[in-house]
Every structure is written in structure tokens, then in C-alpha cells.
Short mmCIF file of C-alpha atoms in Angstrom, two decimals:
data_model
loop_
_atom_site.label_atom_id
_atom_site.label_comp_id
_atom_site.label_asym_id
_atom_site.label_seq_id
_atom_site.Cartn_x
_atom_site.Cartn_y
_atom_site.Cartn_z
CA UNK B 73 -3.35 19.26 -22.72
CA UNK B 74 -1.82 20.38 -25.76
CA UNK B 75 -0.19 22.83 -23.25
CA UNK B 76 0.67 21.63 -21.20
CA UNK B 77 2.67 18.81 -23.02
CA UNK B 78 4.28 21.75 -25.53
CA UNK B 79 5.85 23.14 -22.17
CA UNK B 80 7.06 20.34 -21.07
CA UNK B 81 9.35 19.73 -24.30
CA UNK B 82 10.12 23.07 -24.58
CA UNK B 83 11.35 23.68 -20.44
CA UNK B 84 12.28 19.71 -20.17
CA UNK B 85 16.40 20.26 -18.85
CA UNK B 86 16.85 16.11 -19.87
CA UNK B 87 15.31 14.49 -21.77
CA UNK B 88 16.22 10.91 -20.33
CA UNK B 89 17.64 9.85 -16.75
CA UNK B 90 21.76 9.07 -16.99
CA UNK B 91 21.19 5.47 -17.32
CA UNK B 92 19.13 2.88 -18.42
CA UNK B 93 16.53 0.46 -16.52
CA UNK B 94 19.16 -2.09 -15.80
CA UNK B 95 17.77 -6.11 -17.42
CA UNK B 96 15.88 -7.79 -14.96
CA UNK B 97 15.22 -11.18 -17.52
CA UNK B 98 17.30 -13.44 -14.97
CA UNK B 99 15.39 -12.52 -12.04
CA UNK B 100 12.40 -14.33 -10.32
CA UNK B 101 10.30 -11.80 -8.52
CA UNK B 102 7.69 -14.85 -7.64
CA UNK B 103 11.40 -16.13 -5.39
CA UNK B 104 11.31 -12.52 -3.35
CA UNK B 105 7.70 -12.26 -3.41
CA UNK B 106 6.81 -15.63 -1.68
CA UNK B 107 8.60 -14.23 1.61
CA UNK B 108 6.41 -11.40 1.68
CA UNK B 109 2.81 -12.82 2.68
CA UNK B 110 1.49 -11.15 4.73
CA UNK B 111 3.42 -8.06 5.47
CA UNK B 112 3.27 -4.86 4.87
CA UNK B 113 4.27 -2.96 1.30
CA UNK B 114 6.73 -0.99 2.81
CA UNK B 115 8.14 -3.50 4.56
CA UNK B 116 9.18 -6.03 1.04
CA UNK B 117 12.76 -6.25 1.10
CA UNK B 118 12.92 -6.50 -2.65
CA UNK B 119 16.78 -7.10 -4.34
CA UNK B 120 17.00 -3.00 -5.26
CA UNK B 121 17.14 -4.38 -9.24
CA UNK B 122 13.37 -3.85 -9.21
CA UNK B 123 12.88 -0.41 -8.39
CA UNK B 124 13.18 2.64 -10.14
CA UNK B 125 14.62 5.48 -9.97
CA UNK B 126 11.72 7.61 -7.63
CA UNK B 127 11.10 7.74 -3.82
CA UNK B 128 7.47 6.72 -3.60
CA UNK B 129 6.59 10.49 -2.26
CA UNK B 130 8.38 11.33 -5.86
CA UNK B 131 6.09 8.91 -7.87
CA UNK B 132 3.06 10.69 -6.15
CA UNK B 133 3.66 14.06 -7.41
CA UNK B 134 2.45 12.81 -10.75
CA UNK B 135 -0.82 12.66 -9.91
CA UNK B 136 -1.28 16.48 -9.98
CA UNK B 137 0.34 16.21 -13.36
CA UNK B 138 -2.94 16.87 -15.81
CA UNK B 139 -4.20 19.93 -12.29
CA UNK B 140 -4.70 22.22 -15.34
CA UNK B 141 -7.98 20.01 -15.84
CA UNK B 142 -8.98 21.49 -11.88
CA UNK B 143 -8.39 25.49 -12.83
CA UNK B 144 -10.79 24.46 -15.74
CA UNK B 145 -13.39 23.60 -12.72
CA UNK B 146 -12.17 26.66 -11.01
CA UNK B 147 -13.36 28.40 -14.56
CA UNK B 148 -16.82 27.24 -14.66
CA UNK B 149 -20.43 28.44 -13.99
CA UNK B 150 -21.56 25.23 -14.02
CA UNK B 151 -21.47 22.89 -10.69
CA UNK B 152 -21.86 19.82 -12.58
CA UNK B 153 -19.56 20.61 -15.30
CA UNK B 154 -17.22 21.23 -12.31
CA UNK B 155 -17.80 18.26 -11.08
CA UNK B 156 -16.98 16.21 -15.16
CA UNK B 157 -13.37 18.61 -14.67
CA UNK B 158 -13.04 16.62 -11.19
CA UNK B 159 -13.86 13.34 -12.42
CA UNK B 160 -11.36 14.24 -15.37
CA UNK B 161 -8.72 14.89 -12.63
CA UNK B 162 -9.95 12.10 -10.21
CA UNK B 163 -9.30 9.29 -13.24
CA UNK B 164 -6.06 11.25 -14.96
CA UNK B 165 -4.45 11.27 -11.37
CA UNK B 166 -3.31 6.88 -11.84
CA UNK B 167 -2.98 7.67 -15.58
CA UNK B 168 1.14 8.04 -15.37
CA UNK B 169 0.88 4.31 -13.46
CA UNK B 170 0.62 2.93 -17.16
CA UNK B 171 3.42 0.24 -17.76
CA UNK B 172 5.08 0.93 -14.03
CA UNK B 173 5.87 -2.11 -12.98
CA UNK B 174 8.77 -1.16 -10.99
CA UNK B 175 8.38 -0.24 -6.41
CA UNK B 176 9.70 2.93 -5.79
CA UNK B 177 11.55 3.51 -2.70
CA UNK B 178 10.03 3.91 0.58
CA UNK B 179 10.47 6.59 1.59
CA UNK B 180 12.09 7.54 4.92
CA UNK B 181 10.23 8.83 8.20
CA UNK B 182 11.33 12.65 7.68
CA UNK B 183 11.22 12.60 4.40
CA UNK B 184 10.09 15.70 1.87
CA UNK B 185 9.70 16.45 -1.61
CA UNK B 186 8.39 19.12 -3.11
CA UNK B 187 7.93 19.86 -7.25
CA UNK B 188 7.43 24.16 -7.96
CA UNK B 189 8.22 24.57 -11.91
CA UNK B 190 7.31 27.94 -13.59
CA UNK B 191 5.53 26.18 -16.75
CA UNK B 192 3.25 23.72 -14.00
CA UNK B 193 0.05 25.54 -12.67
CA UNK B 194 0.42 24.06 -9.47
CA UNK B 195 3.16 23.72 -6.19
CA UNK B 196 3.50 20.76 -4.17
CA UNK B 197 5.44 19.06 -1.49
CA UNK B 198 4.86 15.81 0.60
CA UNK B 199 6.35 14.01 3.77
CA UNK B 200 6.37 10.71 5.79
CA UNK B 201 5.01 11.40 8.47
CA UNK B 202 4.65 8.12 9.59
CA UNK B 203 6.25 4.76 9.63
CA UNK B 204 4.22 1.93 11.56
CA UNK B 205 1.97 2.57 9.43
CA UNK B 206 3.93 3.75 6.98
CA UNK B 207 1.61 7.28 5.69
CA UNK B 208 2.57 9.47 2.86
CA UNK B 209 0.93 13.40 3.41
CA UNK B 210 1.12 16.10 0.76
CA UNK B 211 -0.62 19.15 -0.22
CA UNK B 212 -0.61 20.46 -4.02
CA UNK B 213 -2.18 23.77 -4.44
CA UNK B 214 -2.59 25.86 -7.49
CA UNK B 215 0.11 29.00 -8.30
CA UNK B 216 -0.89 32.49 -6.12
CA UNK B 217 -0.92 30.27 -2.90
CA UNK B 218 -3.64 28.14 -3.44
CA UNK B 219 -6.18 31.08 -4.64
CA UNK B 220 -8.16 29.19 -6.77
CA UNK B 221 -7.59 25.03 -5.40
CA UNK B 222 -6.06 23.18 -2.95
CA UNK B 223 -6.10 19.23 -3.18
CA UNK B 224 -4.29 17.10 -0.52
CA UNK B 225 -4.45 13.73 1.53
CA UNK B 226 -2.52 11.03 2.73
CA UNK B 227 -1.47 7.42 1.53
CA UNK B 228 -0.93 4.10 3.35
CA UNK B 229 -0.51 1.81 0.96
CA UNK B 230 -1.74 -1.96 1.11
CA UNK B 231 -0.66 -5.29 -0.49
CA UNK B 232 -1.56 -8.39 -0.37
CA UNK B 233 -0.36 -11.65 -1.79
CA UNK B 234 -1.59 -14.46 -3.65
CA UNK B 235 -0.16 -17.60 -5.62
CA UNK B 236 -0.82 -15.59 -8.62
CA UNK B 237 -1.39 -11.73 -8.36
CA UNK B 238 -0.66 -9.21 -6.23
CA UNK B 239 -3.36 -6.36 -4.96
CA UNK B 240 -2.65 -2.70 -3.72
CA UNK B 241 -5.50 -0.48 -1.91
CA UNK B 242 -3.98 3.02 -1.50
CA UNK B 243 -5.59 3.67 1.30
CA UNK B 244 -6.34 7.25 2.54
CA UNK B 245 -8.91 9.59 1.91
CA UNK B 246 -8.26 13.00 -0.78
CA UNK B 247 -9.67 16.35 -0.46
CA UNK B 248 -10.23 18.83 -3.52
CA UNK B 249 -11.75 22.90 -1.91
CA UNK B 250 -11.89 24.99 -4.62
CA UNK B 251 -12.21 28.01 -2.86
CA UNK B 252 -13.93 30.23 -4.48
CA UNK B 253 -17.04 27.93 -5.25
CA UNK B 254 -17.11 27.54 -1.37
CA UNK B 255 -16.57 23.69 -1.84
CA UNK B 256 -15.03 20.86 -0.72
CA UNK B 257 -14.62 17.24 -3.02
CA UNK B 258 -13.34 13.77 -1.33
CA UNK B 259 -12.24 10.84 -2.53
CA UNK B 260 -10.72 7.69 -2.61
CA UNK B 261 -8.22 5.76 -5.67
CA UNK B 262 -9.23 2.37 -6.33
CA UNK B 263 -7.43 -0.89 -6.16
CA UNK B 264 -4.31 -2.14 -8.64
CA UNK B 265 -4.02 -5.74 -9.24
CA UNK B 266 -0.81 -7.25 -10.57
CA UNK B 267 -1.37 -10.18 -12.32
CA UNK B 268 1.05 -13.57 -13.26
CA UNK B 269 4.03 -12.60 -10.22
CA UNK B 270 4.50 -16.62 -10.35
CA UNK B 271 5.28 -17.20 -13.78
CA UNK B 272 4.17 -15.21 -17.59
CA UNK B 273 4.59 -11.41 -18.33
CA UNK B 274 3.40 -9.22 -15.80
CA UNK B 275 0.37 -6.63 -16.17
CA UNK B 276 -1.60 -5.01 -14.00
CA UNK B 277 -5.26 -3.27 -14.14
CA UNK B 278 -7.13 -0.82 -11.86
CA UNK B 279 -10.34 -2.00 -10.25
CA UNK B 280 -12.87 -0.99 -7.95
CA UNK B 281 -15.53 2.24 -7.67
CA UNK B 282 -14.51 5.62 -7.13
CA UNK B 283 -17.40 7.95 -6.17
CA UNK B 284 -16.02 11.29 -6.21
CA UNK B 285 -18.15 13.49 -3.35
CA UNK B 286 -19.25 17.53 -3.49
CA UNK B 287 -20.37 18.09 0.43
CA UNK B 288 -21.76 21.52 -0.64
CA UNK B 289 -24.30 20.17 -2.52
CA UNK B 290 -24.45 16.12 -3.36
CA UNK B 291 -23.70 16.54 -6.44
CA UNK B 292 -21.66 12.88 -7.25
CA UNK B 293 -19.50 11.37 -9.59
CA UNK B 294 -19.45 7.63 -9.64
CA UNK B 295 -16.95 5.99 -11.67
CA UNK B 296 -16.32 2.33 -12.11
CA UNK B 297 -13.55 1.15 -13.05
CA UNK B 298 -13.47 -2.44 -14.99
CA UNK B 299 -12.04 -5.51 -14.35
CA UNK B 300 -10.47 -6.86 -17.29
CA UNK B 301 -13.30 -8.31 -19.55
CA UNK B 302 -12.29 -11.67 -21.57
CA UNK B 303 -15.63 -12.44 -23.17
CA UNK B 304 -15.23 -7.57 -25.08
CA UNK B 305 -11.63 -7.82 -24.45
CA UNK B 306 -11.88 -5.04 -22.88
CA UNK B 307 -9.14 -3.50 -20.27
CA UNK B 308 -8.16 -0.86 -18.73
CA UNK B 309 -12.02 0.05 -19.14
CA UNK B 310 -13.41 3.06 -16.99
CA UNK B 311 -18.00 4.36 -17.24
CA UNK B 312 -19.45 6.65 -14.91
CA UNK B 313 -22.10 8.72 -14.04
CA UNK B 314 -22.62 12.52 -12.98
CA UNK B 315 -25.53 12.69 -9.98
CA UNK B 316 -27.70 15.98 -9.34
CA UNK B 317 -28.16 16.76 -5.76
CA UNK B 318 -31.72 14.69 -6.33
CA UNK B 319 -29.58 11.58 -6.90
CA UNK B 320 -30.69 12.09 -10.97
CA UNK B 321 -28.34 11.03 -13.77
CA UNK B 322 -27.28 14.22 -15.62
CA UNK B 323 -24.25 13.07 -17.25
CA UNK B 324 -22.30 10.09 -18.67
CA UNK B 325 -18.55 9.05 -18.07
CA UNK B 326 -16.63 6.88 -20.62
CA UNK B 327 -13.75 6.12 -21.45
CA UNK B 328 -9.72 4.76 -20.54
CA UNK B 329 -7.67 5.74 -17.50
CA UNK B 330 -4.51 4.93 -20.21
CA UNK B 331 -6.35 7.82 -22.70
CA UNK B 332 -8.70 10.02 -22.60
CA UNK B 333 -12.57 10.10 -20.17
CA UNK B 334 -15.35 11.43 -22.27
CA UNK B 335 -18.74 12.97 -20.81
CA UNK B 336 -22.16 12.29 -22.98
CA UNK B 337 -25.56 13.57 -22.92
CA UNK B 338 -27.41 10.98 -20.64
CA UNK B 339 -29.90 9.94 -22.50
CA UNK B 340 -26.98 8.87 -25.96
CA UNK B 341 -25.93 7.24 -22.90
CA UNK B 342 -27.91 4.65 -22.37
CA UNK B 343 -28.77 4.12 -25.34
CA UNK B 344 -24.70 3.28 -26.53
CA UNK B 345 -24.35 1.16 -23.57
CA UNK B 346 -27.44 -0.42 -24.71
CA UNK B 347 -25.77 -0.83 -27.57
CA UNK B 348 -22.43 -1.61 -27.06
CA UNK B 349 -23.68 -4.96 -24.77
CA UNK B 350 -26.23 -5.70 -28.04
CA UNK B 351 -22.87 -5.76 -29.62
CA UNK B 352 -21.59 -8.49 -27.04
CA UNK B 353 -24.70 -11.27 -27.17
CA UNK B 354 -24.33 -10.73 -31.54
CA UNK B 355 -20.37 -11.54 -31.33
CA UNK B 356 -20.12 -14.37 -28.39
CA UNK B 357 -22.81 -15.90 -30.44
CA UNK B 358 -21.05 -15.99 -33.79
CA UNK B 359 -16.76 -15.82 -31.61
CA UNK B 360 -14.17 -14.95 -34.34
CA UNK B 361 -12.36 -17.89 -35.96
CA UNK B 362 -9.04 -16.23 -34.76
CA UNK B 363 -10.60 -16.58 -30.89
CA UNK B 364 -11.84 -19.56 -31.05
CA UNK B 365 -9.04 -21.26 -32.69
CA UNK B 366 -7.01 -19.07 -29.61
CA UNK B 367 -9.24 -20.91 -26.85
CA UNK B 368 -9.28 -24.37 -28.58
CA UNK B 369 -4.97 -23.72 -28.31
CA UNK B 370 -4.86 -23.10 -24.59
CA UNK B 371 -7.10 -26.08 -23.15
CA UNK B 372 -5.32 -28.66 -25.97
CA UNK B 373 -2.36 -27.10 -23.68
CA UNK B 374 -4.41 -27.38 -20.34
CA UNK B 375 -5.05 -23.44 -19.74
CA UNK B 376 -8.07 -22.52 -18.07
CA UNK B 377 -9.41 -20.10 -20.61
CA UNK B 378 -11.74 -18.56 -17.69
CA UNK B 379 -8.56 -17.60 -15.96
CA UNK B 380 -6.61 -13.86 -16.18
CA UNK B 381 -3.17 -15.13 -14.86
CA UNK B 382 -2.76 -17.49 -17.37
CA UNK B 383 -1.58 -15.50 -20.10
CA UNK B 384 -1.57 -11.99 -21.04
CA UNK B 385 -4.96 -9.93 -21.82
CA UNK B 386 -5.72 -11.03 -25.50
CA UNK B 387 -7.50 -7.06 -25.96
CA UNK B 388 -9.89 -6.43 -28.63
CA UNK B 389 -7.64 -3.15 -30.70
CA UNK B 390 -11.37 -1.61 -32.06
CA UNK B 391 -12.27 -0.83 -28.74
CA UNK B 392 -10.32 2.26 -29.09
CA UNK B 393 -12.41 2.72 -32.07
CA UNK B 394 -15.42 4.47 -29.65
CA UNK B 395 -17.93 5.56 -31.89
CA UNK B 396 -18.74 8.04 -29.33
CA UNK B 397 -22.53 9.64 -29.66
CA UNK B 398 -22.79 13.53 -30.65
CA UNK B 399 -21.60 15.96 -28.84
CA UNK B 400 -19.32 13.41 -26.65
CA UNK B 401 -17.57 15.66 -24.71
CA UNK B 402 -13.31 15.56 -24.43
CA UNK B 403 -12.70 15.53 -20.76
CA UNK B 404 -8.87 14.37 -20.70
CA UNK B 405 -7.00 13.01 -23.04
CA UNK B 406 -3.53 11.66 -21.50
CA UNK B 407 -0.08 13.40 -22.98
CA UNK B 408 1.41 10.56 -25.30
CA UNK B 409 4.48 8.57 -23.92
CA UNK B 410 8.00 8.86 -25.35
CA UNK B 411 9.41 6.21 -27.53
CA UNK B 412 11.47 5.62 -25.79
CA UNK B 413 10.03 5.54 -22.53
CA UNK B 414 10.49 1.33 -21.84
CA UNK B 415 14.29 1.89 -21.71
CA UNK B 416 13.76 4.33 -18.73
CA UNK B 417 11.12 2.40 -16.71
CA UNK B 418 8.76 3.93 -18.31
CA UNK B 419 8.39 7.52 -17.46
CA UNK B 420 7.34 9.90 -18.74
CA UNK B 421 8.91 14.36 -19.03
CA UNK B 422 7.50 15.51 -16.39
CA UNK B 423 8.98 12.23 -13.95
CA UNK B 424 12.47 12.25 -15.64
CA UNK B 425 12.73 15.58 -14.32
CA UNK B 426 11.79 14.71 -10.37
CA UNK B 427 14.86 13.90 -9.23
CA UNK B 428 17.05 16.62 -10.87
CA UNK B 429 19.12 18.78 -8.91
CA UNK B 430 20.93 20.81 -11.18
CA UNK B 431 24.27 22.93 -10.30
CA UNK B 432 21.58 25.81 -12.40
CA UNK B 433 19.11 24.52 -9.93
CA UNK B 434 21.05 25.74 -7.00
CA UNK B 435 21.95 28.75 -8.19
CA UNK B 436 19.03 30.40 -9.48
CA UNK B 437 15.93 27.85 -7.44
CA UNK B 438 15.27 28.99 -3.66
CA UNK B 439 17.22 25.94 -1.41
CA UNK B 440 15.32 22.96 -0.90
CA UNK B 441 15.49 21.23 2.81
CA UNK B 442 18.16 18.52 3.32
CA UNK B 443 15.47 15.72 3.92
CA UNK B 444 14.13 16.39 -0.28
CA UNK B 445 14.00 13.24 -2.27
CA UNK B 446 16.59 14.55 -4.71
CA UNK B 447 19.10 14.07 -2.25
CA UNK B 448 19.06 11.19 -1.01
CA UNK B 449 22.19 8.93 -2.01
CA UNK B 450 20.57 5.33 -2.66
CA UNK B 451 18.04 6.76 -4.98
CA UNK B 452 21.57 8.30 -6.68
CA UNK B 453 23.15 6.00 -7.45
CA UNK B 454 20.26 3.92 -8.94
CA UNK B 455 20.09 6.41 -11.46
CA UNK B 456 23.36 7.22 -11.83
CA UNK B 457 23.60 3.50 -12.71
CA UNK B 458 25.76 2.29 -9.45
CA UNK B 459 23.14 -0.58 -8.49
CA UNK B 460 25.70 -2.14 -6.05
CA UNK B 461 26.36 0.80 -4.73
CA UNK B 462 22.61 2.04 -4.28
CA UNK B 463 21.84 -1.25 -2.90
CA UNK B 464 24.37 -0.67 -0.17
CA UNK B 465 22.94 3.06 1.11
CA UNK B 466 19.57 1.67 0.64
CA UNK B 467 21.30 -0.94 3.89
CA UNK B 468 22.81 2.08 5.57
CA UNK B 469 19.61 4.54 5.57
CA UNK B 470 17.70 2.15 6.53
CA UNK B 471 19.66 0.77 9.66
CA UNK B 472 20.47 4.63 10.81
CA UNK B 473 16.31 4.74 10.75
CA UNK B 474 16.33 1.99 12.97
CA UNK B 475 19.13 3.26 15.12
CA UNK B 476 16.86 6.73 15.45
CA UNK B 477 13.57 4.83 16.15
CA UNK B 478 15.54 3.29 19.01
CA UNK B 479 16.62 6.17 20.28
CA UNK B 480 12.84 8.18 20.49
CA UNK B 481 11.99 5.35 22.16
CA UNK B 482 14.37 4.84 25.05
CA UNK B 483 13.17 8.45 25.29
CA UNK B 484 9.91 7.52 25.58
CA UNK B 485 9.43 10.51 22.58
CA UNK B 486 7.09 10.00 19.80
CA UNK B 487 7.86 10.86 16.14
CA UNK B 488 6.74 14.66 15.52
CA UNK B 489 6.17 15.73 11.31
CA UNK B 490 7.72 18.50 10.59
CA UNK B 491 5.34 19.62 8.25
CA UNK B 492 2.34 18.21 8.87
CA UNK B 493 -0.70 18.24 11.38
CA UNK B 494 -2.90 15.10 11.99
CA UNK B 495 -6.84 16.64 12.23
CA UNK B 496 -10.59 15.48 12.20
CA UNK B 497 -11.92 16.49 8.41
CA UNK B 498 -14.81 18.96 9.25
CA UNK B 499 -17.22 17.33 7.04
CA UNK B 500 -16.06 13.36 6.76
CA UNK B 501 -15.08 13.34 10.70
CA UNK B 502 -12.12 10.91 9.68
CA UNK B 503 -8.27 11.81 10.78
CA UNK B 504 -6.30 13.88 8.06
CA UNK B 505 -3.04 14.76 7.30
CA UNK B 506 -3.18 18.59 7.01
CA UNK B 507 -0.47 21.17 6.32
CA UNK B 508 0.15 23.62 8.93
CA UNK B 509 1.07 26.27 6.43
CA UNK B 510 5.07 26.55 7.30
CA UNK B 511 6.67 24.43 4.98
CA UNK B 512 6.92 27.31 2.13
CA UNK B 513 8.33 30.06 5.13
CA UNK B 514 11.46 27.70 3.97
CA UNK B 515 13.34 27.43 7.36
CA UNK B 516 14.64 24.02 7.36
CA UNK B 517 16.71 24.10 11.05
CA UNK B 518 14.43 21.87 12.32
CA UNK B 519 14.39 19.21 9.19
CA UNK B 520 15.82 15.52 10.86
CA UNK B 521 18.62 14.30 9.61
CA UNK B 522 18.20 11.81 7.91
CA UNK B 523 20.52 11.37 4.82
#
């Protein structure tokens, strides 16, 4: 992680966006979302001020930031150790979402995005392959044409609204191939819930069970993303196990997706969890005076102390003092957040670079396809602080997309993605989008005119 952080700092062409984010204090998100109940996430029209100046295709690139973990997995001779690093990568892939409450721009049909940098050990490309339903396909591979590993899949975000929260379920199978070991891993991401969309300060959490399967030897990692606990005051916590091919627990996994993930000897881990439960039980019998006073005050104001949507979660900072068992292994740790991140949509240095395309880039790097997200005028205008122009360009692009769709329907033709094809997953039997291996040939004559 340290080498990656140093590389990002050293090689960053820009460390900030052209202008800070807009003030949203006078805008009610509920006045917008209440009109969206029952709609697909891609059909939700929100004021552009609630967007962040990147496309969803660009935002998903962030999932590969800690791909050095896949390099480490490839280097391991022990299959159980490989699974631990794959599990750490899966957990790390959502860590860039911490404090990110803005909505990325919905990709246009046929939109693409590529990310290649000399200081980052992977190359990535994605395409919006379907509009109804909205499906984004991606492929990411190690340098040297993916000789070590390939990570690919597709995402179909589903949103569900209630009076107090919004639940986003990123449907889609994710696949990792470790080529030298002839191993195939699959998993799906977990649900994200955003609280307090009616009143109060927004906050969100990931929750649910992530099951990572190595189909070559049946080794599994089962990781529980725990919902916020009002009794232990712990937020963003993950716990899980590595299982061998005979379903025996062999390692414990523990940490916070916003911070780090650790691997722990199974016997020590079971004792560690047992002690935690004991400590929590004792604490509930003798709650601190401050907590008791807070609950009483909430009750006096008519609030339900068991309702997480009535207030911000009360997090006990001592949970960061993990007191882990001896010989615990740090699998992954998050790159520190920028001091000024809150002024720029809580972007990291890596995210700051996603929409960058300088005059020097045009001279020294291979040409991008005209469908690349960096060429979207609405995103570019928003990044530069021209909010009204950004909204006008967004409306123009969406109308252009509708006109193109009607023309296709009139000709009775179906949309054909340029860089991906739909096929049956050879192991799971599910329909998956995979690269047709043509993108890196860089023949842009086949690209549609979408901007």
C-alpha cells in the first residue's frame, strides 16, 4: 500500500479538481426522491448539483485501485493465502465509497472508459452495453496483457426507496481469474443503504454477506458486512472466515471496510470474538453515564432510541483500538484520506485523475475513442464549475440518446455493444458480459456518435 500511495502522490498531474463542489445546503433531496419511488436507479432525474463530476463507468474504476492485492495473490503458493488476498481485494473495492454521497452521471448507451497509467499495475476498460436495463460491463487485467490475472463482470444497480432510506443493490457477478494457478473466483457485491433521506444528515452503510468461491478447489471466503449496531456502537465492521475445500474454518477475517482487513489464526479468532461478546454483555449491564443521558434526552424529545434513521450513528472510537490476537496479518489498509477531500466530493488522488486528459496526454498517450467518458461535455462543464451549462449539456445528451433509440426501433434493429459480448459463464452458467478482445486494437472507426 505504501508504494502505491507514494506513486499516486509523486505522479499525480493534478491534486485537486478545477473548482470545489457546489453548496447543497438549500436543496432537499427528499423533494426529489419522493418522486422516484419504484423507478430504476438509471431513471432517477436529480438536479445536477447532486451529481459528482465523473461517470459511473469511471467510478467503478476505483474498485480496482488496490489491485496490488491480486498481484500478491498470484505470488502465493498456498491456495488459502491466495484466497485471503482475494478476499481483501473484494473488501477494499468498496472502500473508495466512504463518505461519497454524490451520484455519478448515468452512462450513455455506448459510452466507454479506459484507464491506463504507468504507475498503476493494471489496465481497465468498460462500456455501457445496455440501457434498458442499464448494464455496465468492465474488464481489468494485470499489466503485460493480463498474463497474471483478469477481473471482469457487469453491474446492474437496483434502487429501492422507503420513507427514510434508499437501498442500492449492485446486482452482477464478478469474476477473477488467476491464470498461472488456473483458478476462477466469483462473488457479488453487497447492499448499500443510505439513511436520513427525509430529514437529518445523510449517512450510509454496506451490509449483507459476500461469498467468494474458488471454483478450482472449493475454498471459500464468507464475509459478513455488519449493519450498524446500536449496542456495540460499531459501524462498517466486517467479519468472516476462510473455509477449506472440506468446509472447515481455517482463518478468521476481521476489520472495517473503511480502514483495514486482518487475517487471524482460527483458534485465536474464535476466542477473540467470544471475548468481544462477553465485553459487550458487561457493557450493556453497566452503560456509561454519557450514553444513558443521551438516550434519555432522545426519549424526552420523542425519538425512538432504537431507530437508526432518527439520528447519526453514535460510533465508539475505541473500536479502532482493535486489540487483535497475536500474529494477526494485515492483509490490506486504506490509503489515507486527503485533508481537503470534503471540498472535492470526497475524491481521492486516484479519483481526481479519472477525468483528466491534458494537452500533454494527447501528445504522448494513445488516442482515446470518441465515446470515452472524459469527452462528455456535461461532466467536463460540471468539473469546471459551470453548473447551468452542465445541466443543459446533460439534457442535450439524453435527448440525443432518445432520438438514436427511436431510430433503432424504427429500423427494427437491436443495439450492438462494440467491445463486449454476452455469453454463459463457463462455471456458473449465468449470463455474463466478457471482452471481445478488440478494444486494445484501438480501431475507433466503429464507435458511435453519442456526445
